[in-house]
Tab-separated table of C-alpha atoms in Angstrom:
chain	number	residue	atom	x	y	z
V	1	MET	CA	0.000	0.000	0.000
V	2	ALA	CA	3.068	2.269	-0.250
V	3	GLU	CA	2.365	5.905	-1.025
V	4	GLU	CA	-1.403	5.290	-1.097
V	5	SER	CA	-4.094	7.439	0.463
V	6	ILE	CA	-7.051	5.702	2.084
V	7	SER	CA	-10.125	7.346	3.525
V	8	VAL	CA	-11.639	5.209	6.312
V	9	LEU	CA	-15.040	5.570	7.994
V	10	VAL	CA	-15.512	3.771	11.335
V	11	ILE	CA	-19.112	3.031	12.369
V	12	ASP	CA	-18.977	1.830	15.982
V	13	ASP	CA	-20.940	2.768	19.115
V	14	ASP	CA	-18.017	1.995	21.465
V	15	ALA	CA	-15.832	5.096	22.011
V	16	GLY	CA	-13.011	2.923	23.390
V	17	ASP	CA	-12.911	0.781	20.252
V	18	ILE	CA	-12.884	3.897	18.075
V	19	ALA	CA	-9.944	5.304	20.071
V	20	LEU	CA	-8.061	2.000	19.743
V	21	LEU	CA	-8.613	1.936	15.979
V	22	LYS	CA	-7.422	5.525	15.695
V	23	ARG	CA	-4.233	4.701	17.621
V	24	HIS	CA	-3.416	1.693	15.436
V	25	ILE	CA	-4.111	3.672	12.253
V	26	LYS	CA	-1.605	6.319	13.390
V	27	GLU	CA	0.963	3.541	13.832
V	28	ILE	CA	0.680	2.667	10.135
V	29	THR	CA	3.232	5.097	8.731
V	30	ASP	CA	3.804	3.798	5.210
V	31	VAL	CA	0.380	4.875	3.964
V	32	ASN	CA	-1.651	8.036	4.335
V	33	ILE	CA	-4.881	7.072	6.129
V	34	SER	CA	-7.564	9.606	7.016
V	35	MET	CA	-10.163	8.427	9.514
V	36	SER	CA	-13.689	9.592	10.385
V	37	SER	CA	-16.002	7.968	12.912
V	38	CYS	CA	-19.713	7.704	13.649
V	39	GLY	CA	-21.395	6.297	16.741
V	40	SER	CA	-24.646	5.010	15.214
V	41	ALA	CA	-26.014	3.270	12.121
V	42	ALA	CA	-28.093	6.288	11.046
V	43	GLU	CA	-25.177	8.717	11.444
V	44	GLY	CA	-22.851	6.334	9.598
V	45	LEU	CA	-25.175	5.935	6.607
V	46	ALA	CA	-25.762	9.685	6.442
V	47	THR	CA	-22.006	10.354	6.493
V	48	LEU	CA	-21.362	7.650	3.917
V	49	GLY	CA	-23.958	9.230	1.655
V	50	GLY	CA	-21.651	12.205	1.222
V	51	GLY	CA	-19.169	9.939	-0.552
V	52	GLY	CA	-15.390	9.993	-0.550
V	53	PHE	CA	-14.713	6.900	1.593
V	54	ASP	CA	-12.643	3.928	0.429
V	55	VAL	CA	-13.168	1.591	3.406
V	56	VAL	CA	-15.840	1.243	6.103
V	57	LEU	CA	-14.925	-0.466	9.391
V	58	LEU	CA	-18.362	-1.577	10.578
V	59	ASP	CA	-19.174	-2.928	14.037
V	60	TYR	CA	-21.289	-6.097	13.957
V	61	GLN	CA	-23.303	-4.958	16.989
V	62	LEU	CA	-24.466	-1.312	16.983
V	63	GLY	CA	-26.674	-1.242	20.038
V	64	ALA	CA	-30.159	-2.207	18.879
V	65	ASP	CA	-29.024	-2.224	15.239
V	66	SER	CA	-27.199	-5.009	13.469
V	67	GLY	CA	-24.130	-4.369	11.356
V	68	LEU	CA	-25.716	-6.617	8.715
V	69	THR	CA	-28.611	-4.181	8.387
V	70	VAL	CA	-26.154	-1.353	7.754
V	71	LEU	CA	-24.184	-3.570	5.352
V	72	ARG	CA	-27.317	-4.277	3.315
V	73	ALA	CA	-28.117	-0.554	3.218
V	74	ILE	CA	-24.585	0.191	1.977
V	75	LYS	CA	-24.929	-2.384	-0.815
V	76	GLU	CA	-28.417	-1.217	-1.766
V	77	GLY	CA	-27.100	2.355	-1.921
V	78	ARG	CA	-24.504	1.166	-4.449
V	79	HIS	CA	-21.653	2.708	-2.491
V	80	THR	CA	-18.289	1.728	-3.971
V	81	CYS	CA	-16.435	1.434	-0.646
V	82	SER	CA	-15.076	-1.825	0.788
V	83	VAL	CA	-16.681	-2.986	4.045
V	84	ILE	CA	-14.764	-4.732	6.843
V	85	MET	CA	-16.942	-6.182	9.590
V	86	LEU	CA	-15.686	-5.752	13.180
V	87	THR	CA	-16.814	-8.332	15.721
V	88	GLY	CA	-16.052	-8.949	19.346
V	89	ARG	CA	-17.473	-12.450	19.345
V	90	GLY	CA	-14.779	-14.168	17.295
V	91	ASP	CA	-17.463	-16.366	15.820
V	92	GLU	CA	-16.705	-17.838	12.368
V	93	ALA	CA	-20.442	-17.871	11.677
V	94	VAL	CA	-20.431	-14.081	11.922
V	95	ALA	CA	-17.636	-13.893	9.352
V	96	VAL	CA	-19.447	-16.233	6.959
V	97	GLU	CA	-22.712	-14.325	7.343
V	98	SER	CA	-20.970	-10.983	6.811
V	99	MET	CA	-19.096	-12.162	3.705
V	100	HIS	CA	-22.322	-13.648	2.354
V	101	HIS	CA	-23.978	-10.241	2.596
V	102	GLY	CA	-21.144	-8.475	0.791
V	103	ALA	CA	-18.428	-7.648	3.321
V	104	HIS	CA	-14.916	-7.768	1.863
V	105	ASP	CA	-13.316	-9.027	5.069
V	106	TYR	CA	-13.773	-9.227	8.835
V	107	LEU	CA	-11.635	-8.450	11.889
V	108	ARG	CA	-12.026	-9.706	15.446
V	109	LYS	CA	-11.634	-6.887	17.966
V	110	SER	CA	-9.810	-9.231	20.328
V	111	LYS	CA	-7.102	-9.628	17.666
V	112	LEU	CA	-6.945	-5.939	16.752
V	113	SER	CA	-3.412	-4.631	16.172
V	114	ARG	CA	-1.520	-2.409	13.788
V	115	ASP	CA	-0.538	-5.395	11.638
V	116	SER	CA	-3.989	-7.025	11.573
V	117	LEU	CA	-5.581	-3.693	10.718
V	118	ARG	CA	-3.015	-3.045	8.004
V	119	ARG	CA	-3.641	-6.540	6.590
V	120	VAL	CA	-7.425	-6.207	6.304
V	121	LEU	CA	-7.130	-2.688	4.862
V	122	ASN	CA	-4.645	-3.939	2.297
V	123	ASN	CA	-6.848	-6.908	1.381
V	124	ALA	CA	-9.962	-4.766	1.141
V	125	MET	CA	-8.281	-2.245	-1.145
V	126	GLU	CA	-6.853	-5.009	-3.333
V	127	LYS	CA	-10.262	-6.661	-3.669
V	128	ARG	CA	-11.796	-3.320	-4.547
V	129	ARG	CA	-9.149	-2.725	-7.206
V	130	LEU	CA	-9.945	-6.108	-8.725
V	131	GLU	CA	-13.676	-5.372	-8.635
V	132	ARG	CA	-13.103	-2.056	-10.403
V	133	MET	CA	-11.015	-3.796	-13.049
V	134	ILE	CA	-13.815	-6.317	-13.574
V	135	GLU	CA	-16.403	-3.529	-13.763
V	136	GLU	CA	-14.289	-1.622	-16.279
V	137	HIS	CA	-13.791	-4.792	-18.319
V	138	ARG	CA	-17.537	-5.507	-18.205
V	139	ASP	CA	-18.300	-1.956	-19.333
V	140	HIS	CA	-15.761	-2.312	-22.132
V	141	LEU	CA	-17.349	-5.578	-23.250
V	142	ALA	CA	-20.806	-3.992	-23.167
V	143	ARG	CA	-19.610	-1.055	-25.283
V	144	THR	CA	-17.832	-3.404	-27.691
V	145	ASN	CA	-20.907	-5.610	-27.950
V	146	ALA	CA	-23.114	-2.601	-28.651
V	147	GLU	CA	-20.690	-1.407	-31.327
V	148	LEU	CA	-20.559	-4.866	-32.934
V	149	ALA	CA	-24.357	-5.080	-32.866
V	150	LYS	CA	-24.550	-1.666	-34.533
V	151	ARG	CA	-22.059	-2.675	-37.227
V	152	ASN	CA	-23.898	-5.957	-37.741
V	153	ARG	CA	-27.151	-4.050	-38.291
V	154	GLU	CA	-25.374	-1.751	-40.745
V	155	ILE	CA	-23.965	-4.710	-42.682
V	156	GLU	CA	-27.355	-6.440	-42.726
V	157	GLY	CA	-29.003	-3.245	-43.899
V	158	PHE	CA	-26.350	-2.832	-46.569
V	159	TYR	CA	-26.686	-6.233	-48.199
V	160	HIS	CA	-30.467	-6.109	-47.770
V	161	SER	CA	-30.512	-2.830	-49.724
V	162	VAL	CA	-28.022	-4.138	-52.281
V	163	SER	CA	-30.089	-7.298	-52.745
V	164	HIS	CA	-33.242	-5.284	-53.408
V	165	GLU	CA	-31.396	-2.975	-55.799
V	166	LEU	CA	-30.055	-5.976	-57.737
V	167	LYS	CA	-33.381	-7.780	-58.004
V	168	THR	CA	-35.054	-5.238	-60.295
V	169	PRO	CA	-32.414	-5.111	-63.067
V	170	LEU	CA	-31.862	-8.880	-62.776
V	171	THR	CA	-35.563	-9.507	-63.342
V	172	SER	CA	-35.398	-7.389	-66.505
V	173	ILE	CA	-32.329	-9.296	-67.713
V	174	LYS	CA	-34.093	-12.643	-67.292
V	175	GLU	CA	-37.282	-11.414	-68.969
V	176	PHE	CA	-35.452	-10.099	-72.036
V	177	LEU	CA	-33.298	-13.216	-72.282
V	178	GLY	CA	-36.513	-15.233	-72.254
V	179	ILE	CA	-38.008	-13.055	-74.999
V	180	VAL	CA	-34.973	-13.584	-77.218
V	181	LEU	CA	-34.882	-17.328	-76.542
V	182	GLU	CA	-38.562	-17.639	-77.504
V	183	GLY	CA	-37.753	-16.036	-80.857
V	184	LEU	CA	-39.985	-13.033	-80.230
V	185	ALA	CA	-37.146	-10.700	-81.235
V	186	GLY	CA	-36.330	-12.665	-84.364
V	187	PRO	CA	-34.761	-16.008	-85.237
V	188	ILE	CA	-31.593	-17.120	-83.413
V	189	ALA	CA	-28.969	-19.661	-84.409
V	190	ALA	CA	-28.253	-22.820	-82.371
V	191	GLU	CA	-24.954	-21.447	-81.081
V	192	GLN	CA	-26.651	-18.198	-80.042
V	193	ARG	CA	-29.339	-20.174	-78.214
V	194	GLU	CA	-26.678	-22.107	-76.325
V	195	TYR	CA	-24.996	-18.916	-75.166
V	196	LEU	CA	-28.301	-17.291	-74.210
V	197	GLU	CA	-29.313	-20.344	-72.178
V	198	ILE	CA	-26.001	-20.175	-70.309
V	199	ALA	CA	-26.630	-16.475	-69.634
V	200	LEU	CA	-30.169	-17.210	-68.415
V	201	GLU	CA	-28.938	-19.967	-66.071
V	202	SER	CA	-26.268	-17.622	-64.711
V	203	ALA	CA	-28.904	-14.941	-64.120
V	204	SER	CA	-31.091	-17.508	-62.367
V	205	GLU	CA	-28.153	-18.530	-60.158
V	206	MET	CA	-27.575	-14.884	-59.284
V	207	GLY	CA	-31.258	-14.589	-58.430
V	208	ARG	CA	-30.991	-17.552	-56.049
V	209	THR	CA	-27.935	-15.961	-54.420
V	210	ILE	CA	-29.811	-12.694	-53.937
V	211	GLY	CA	-32.721	-14.662	-52.494
V	212	ASP	CA	-30.354	-16.307	-50.003
V	213	LEU	CA	-29.056	-12.903	-48.945
V	214	LEU	CA	-32.582	-11.628	-48.371
V	215	ASP	CA	-33.551	-14.770	-46.442
V	216	ALA	CA	-30.420	-14.525	-44.300
V	217	THR	CA	-31.361	-10.937	-43.450
V	218	ARG	CA	-34.954	-11.885	-42.615
V	219	ILE	CA	-33.801	-14.741	-40.386
V	220	GLU	CA	-31.216	-12.552	-38.623
V	221	THR	CA	-33.827	-9.880	-37.907
V	222	GLY	CA	-36.578	-12.345	-36.999
V	223	LYS	CA	-38.718	-11.301	-39.957
V	224	LEU	CA	-38.863	-14.647	-41.777
V	225	SER	CA	-42.401	-15.892	-41.261
V	226	LEU	CA	-43.954	-19.227	-42.170
V	227	ALA	CA	-47.216	-19.716	-44.059
V	228	ARG	CA	-48.084	-23.141	-42.692
V	229	ALA	CA	-50.718	-25.367	-44.223
V	230	THR	CA	-51.581	-29.059	-44.323
V	231	GLU	CA	-49.447	-30.697	-47.012
V	232	SER	CA	-48.647	-34.163	-48.329
V	233	ILE	CA	-44.931	-34.522	-47.677
V	234	GLY	CA	-44.727	-37.407	-50.138
V	235	GLU	CA	-46.159	-35.338	-52.988
V	236	LEU	CA	-43.930	-32.380	-52.063
V	237	VAL	CA	-40.763	-34.496	-52.081
V	238	GLU	CA	-41.699	-36.198	-55.352
V	239	ARG	CA	-42.479	-32.849	-56.996
V	240	ILE	CA	-39.100	-31.366	-56.105
V	241	ALA	CA	-37.241	-34.529	-57.113
V	242	LYS	CA	-39.022	-34.555	-60.481
V	243	ALA	CA	-38.236	-30.864	-61.066
V	244	MET	CA	-34.536	-31.499	-60.359
V	245	SER	CA	-34.250	-34.681	-62.472
V	246	PRO	CA	-33.081	-32.790	-65.606
V	247	THR	CA	-30.213	-31.274	-63.608
V	248	ALA	CA	-29.306	-34.738	-62.308
V	249	GLU	CA	-29.155	-36.014	-65.893
V	250	GLN	CA	-26.915	-33.116	-66.914
V	251	CYS	CA	-24.570	-34.034	-64.048
V	252	GLY	CA	-24.590	-37.693	-65.061
V	253	LEU	CA	-26.306	-38.727	-61.818
V	254	GLU	CA	-29.199	-41.038	-61.028
V	255	LEU	CA	-31.811	-39.316	-58.846
V	256	THR	CA	-34.291	-41.643	-57.112
V	257	CYS	CA	-37.194	-41.000	-54.766
V	258	ARG	CA	-38.437	-43.336	-52.008
V	259	ILE	CA	-41.617	-42.471	-50.103
V	260	GLU	CA	-43.023	-44.568	-47.271
V	261	ALA	CA	-46.631	-45.614	-47.887
V	262	ASP	CA	-49.513	-43.948	-46.023
V	263	LEU	CA	-47.508	-41.075	-44.585
V	264	PRO	CA	-49.645	-38.640	-42.563
V	265	SER	CA	-49.986	-35.042	-43.698
V	266	VAL	CA	-47.581	-32.465	-42.330
V	267	LEU	CA	-48.120	-28.873	-41.170
V	268	VAL	CA	-45.471	-26.842	-42.986
V	269	ASP	CA	-44.719	-23.892	-45.214
V	270	ALA	CA	-44.471	-25.916	-48.429
V	271	GLU	CA	-42.382	-23.355	-50.318
V	272	ARG	CA	-39.840	-23.102	-47.492
V	273	ILE	CA	-39.538	-26.886	-47.138
V	274	ALA	CA	-39.152	-27.079	-50.917
V	275	GLN	CA	-36.333	-24.533	-50.578
V	276	VAL	CA	-34.620	-26.784	-48.013
V	277	LEU	CA	-34.962	-29.789	-50.337
V	278	ARG	CA	-33.580	-27.887	-53.323
V	279	ASN	CA	-30.606	-26.736	-51.238
V	280	LEU	CA	-29.814	-30.242	-50.018
V	281	ILE	CA	-30.293	-31.902	-53.422
V	282	SER	CA	-28.185	-29.216	-55.150
V	283	ASN	CA	-25.421	-29.818	-52.581
V	284	ALA	CA	-25.614	-33.559	-53.268
V	285	PHE	CA	-25.263	-32.934	-57.022
V	286	LYS	CA	-22.326	-30.610	-56.404
V	287	PHE	CA	-20.247	-33.124	-54.461
V	288	THR	CA	-21.213	-36.370	-56.179
V	289	PRO	CA	-19.203	-37.407	-59.257
V	290	ALA	CA	-20.875	-38.479	-62.498
V	291	GLY	CA	-22.002	-42.087	-62.597
V	292	LYS	CA	-23.058	-42.075	-58.929
V	293	SER	CA	-26.524	-41.689	-57.384
V	294	VAL	CA	-28.581	-39.450	-55.105
V	295	GLU	CA	-31.689	-40.612	-53.212
V	296	VAL	CA	-34.433	-38.482	-51.671
V	297	ALA	CA	-36.697	-40.205	-49.133
V	298	ALA	CA	-39.477	-39.514	-46.644
V	299	ALA	CA	-40.527	-41.812	-43.789
V	300	THR	CA	-42.022	-41.759	-40.298
V	301	ASP	CA	-39.533	-40.798	-37.619
V	302	PRO	CA	-38.628	-44.066	-35.822
V	303	ASP	CA	-38.356	-42.145	-32.540
V	304	SER	CA	-41.714	-40.325	-32.696
V	305	ASP	CA	-44.931	-40.575	-34.704
V	306	GLU	CA	-45.243	-36.777	-34.427
V	307	TRP	CA	-42.502	-36.225	-37.007
V	308	ILE	CA	-41.627	-37.187	-40.568
V	309	VAL	CA	-37.956	-37.598	-41.509
V	310	VAL	CA	-36.843	-36.414	-44.942
V	311	THR	CA	-33.405	-37.523	-46.144
V	312	VAL	CA	-31.139	-36.650	-49.047
V	313	ALA	CA	-28.390	-39.256	-49.442
V	314	ASP	CA	-25.568	-39.097	-51.980
V	315	THR	CA	-22.725	-41.446	-52.883
V	316	GLY	CA	-20.116	-38.718	-53.182
V	317	ARG	CA	-16.774	-38.115	-51.501
V	318	GLY	CA	-18.201	-37.486	-48.031
V	319	ILE	CA	-17.325	-34.857	-45.439
V	320	GLU	CA	-14.424	-35.052	-42.983
V	321	PRO	CA	-15.650	-35.746	-39.390
V	322	GLU	CA	-14.042	-32.576	-38.025
V	323	LEU	CA	-15.953	-30.444	-40.555
V	324	GLN	CA	-19.418	-31.903	-40.019
V	325	GLU	CA	-20.259	-29.624	-37.075
V	326	GLN	CA	-19.258	-26.519	-39.052
V	327	ILE	CA	-21.172	-26.977	-42.282
V	328	PHE	CA	-24.375	-25.381	-40.930
V	329	GLU	CA	-22.536	-22.193	-39.962
V	330	ARG	CA	-23.304	-19.111	-41.997
V	331	LEU	CA	-20.866	-18.425	-44.871
V	332	TYR	CA	-19.079	-21.740	-44.288
V	333	GLN	CA	-18.257	-23.874	-47.320
V	334	VAL	CA	-16.783	-27.349	-47.533
V	335	THR	CA	-14.119	-27.232	-50.216
V	336	HIS	CA	-11.826	-29.869	-51.647
V	337	GLU	CA	-9.195	-29.690	-54.321
V	338	ASP	CA	-10.890	-32.452	-56.331
V	339	TYR	CA	-14.326	-30.832	-56.435
V	340	ALA	CA	-15.440	-27.355	-57.470
V	341	THR	CA	-17.858	-25.606	-55.137
V	342	GLU	CA	-19.398	-23.797	-58.101
V	343	GLY	CA	-19.480	-20.507	-56.255
V	344	GLY	CA	-22.155	-19.595	-53.737
V	345	LEU	CA	-21.991	-17.705	-50.472
V	346	GLY	CA	-22.169	-20.633	-48.078
V	347	LEU	CA	-25.661	-19.624	-46.946
V	348	GLY	CA	-27.729	-22.573	-48.206
V	349	LEU	CA	-27.206	-25.003	-45.336
V	350	SER	CA	-27.413	-22.258	-42.720
V	351	ILE	CA	-30.734	-21.038	-44.129
V	352	SER	CA	-31.997	-24.623	-44.398
V	353	LYS	CA	-31.181	-25.219	-40.724
V	354	ASP	CA	-32.993	-22.030	-39.702
V	355	ILE	CA	-36.078	-22.928	-41.761
V	356	VAL	CA	-36.260	-26.442	-40.294
V	357	GLU	CA	-35.844	-25.119	-36.760
V	358	LEU	CA	-38.547	-22.493	-37.339
V	359	HIS	CA	-40.822	-25.478	-37.991
V	360	GLY	CA	-39.707	-26.924	-34.655
V	361	GLY	CA	-37.701	-29.658	-36.377
V	362	ARG	CA	-34.033	-30.597	-36.448
V	363	ILE	CA	-31.487	-31.133	-39.207
V	364	SER	CA	-28.385	-33.306	-39.088
V	365	VAL	CA	-25.685	-34.830	-41.252
V	366	ALA	CA	-24.008	-38.236	-41.308
V	367	SER	CA	-21.086	-38.815	-43.624
V	368	GLU	CA	-18.319	-41.292	-44.392
V	369	LEU	CA	-15.379	-40.419	-46.595
V	370	ASP	CA	-15.488	-42.008	-50.063
V	371	VAL	CA	-18.903	-43.543	-49.238
V	372	GLY	CA	-21.318	-40.617	-49.173
V	373	THR	CA	-23.298	-38.113	-47.132
V	374	THR	CA	-26.851	-38.161	-45.784
V	375	PHE	CA	-28.663	-35.021	-44.670
V	376	SER	CA	-31.796	-35.596	-42.580
V	377	PHE	CA	-34.411	-33.169	-41.322
V	378	THR	CA	-37.736	-33.538	-39.557
V	379	VAL	CA	-41.074	-31.846	-40.225
V	380	PRO	CA	-44.098	-31.937	-37.898
V	381	VAL	CA	-47.095	-34.161	-38.544
V	382	ASP	CA	-50.400	-32.279	-38.764
V	383	GLN	CA	-51.907	-33.668	-35.575
V	384	ALA	CA	-55.466	-32.577	-36.427
V	385	SER	CA	-55.263	-34.308	-39.804
V	386	ALA	CA	-53.679	-37.412	-38.288
V	387	ALA	CA	-56.442	-37.629	-35.656
V	388	SER	CA	-59.087	-37.304	-38.362
V	389	VAL	CA	-57.515	-40.115	-40.408
V	390	GLU	CA	-57.309	-42.349	-37.344
V	391	GLN	CA	-60.974	-41.680	-36.552
V	392	GLU	CA	-61.954	-42.647	-40.112
V	393	ARG	CA	-59.993	-45.894	-39.780
V	394	LEU	CA	-61.829	-46.737	-36.558
V	395	VAL	CA	-65.175	-46.056	-38.237
V	396	LEU	CA	-64.252	-48.315	-41.186
V	397	LYS	CA	-63.381	-51.104	-38.786
């Protein structure tokens, strides 16, 4: 405590104890200690309210008042001083009770000396320094967090605005490409058609990327809503698989669909679940070499009849075990020198996970290198529809 200045307030109703404390404080010569004293709880709290004290030496017994009552009042008043409880009983239970209520230390009056007083003052000041450091660090973290949140909102607002600005001209590009391809602007040669179709596919890919950006923004801001309705999951899966069959053929892949018989209806946003399926099937195409296969399936969850499990299984290169927990993170992409990722922002799986979880379901991945990867997600059974079907079965029986 060398070359420090400490302001001490003693709250004690025993004049002899106050005099003894004053004498021992004067004996501490290596630190500048100023001392004030009060003989009652009310006077002590009033004096403390004026501020400027570093340490309070508080008697455990203040006549009819308890030192714990004063201690609670000090803490409730958010005073920044350290409190040392003084007791004449030497009871460890008193020390425990005092520390539990916020005292920094305690000192038995029977053991009072210059050295013991210096020790508790030193400890109290050190604890207070540490508390201030923690408070400053907490304030710094809060300010940093607020700044990061502000920057995050600015970034989200930026790419949300950019996405909207890009959508309008991109829509025009696709419409005019379609007009030319249909021959409405005049005849086109086969080579020209090929180039225009490539341009249209590229524009469509850009549109999907912009859509992912917008969805990511909506999810981040809690503005992605679901339009749930009773749907046949089997028909939905088959429809998406059929729509993506031409792409599978272009990739040299066999796309199959396996639907369990008599599946109950589900309560989902069909377009959003279709988006999840397209993302997962596109990923399977991307990382499965020509000549291999991809299977899409739907079946009752073996663990619960309240859920349907939809799977997309490929026979591609697989995903390394250490990467499987990261693939659902936003902007993360699994890359490998033998396979092109074909661009993208790494948002598809993250968005798919968010959509599934908004439905109350879960999504997971199982993969084995050089064998393949299976993505699975669950969707909720429409309980009202399932109950109605079960009632009809009972009637038929």
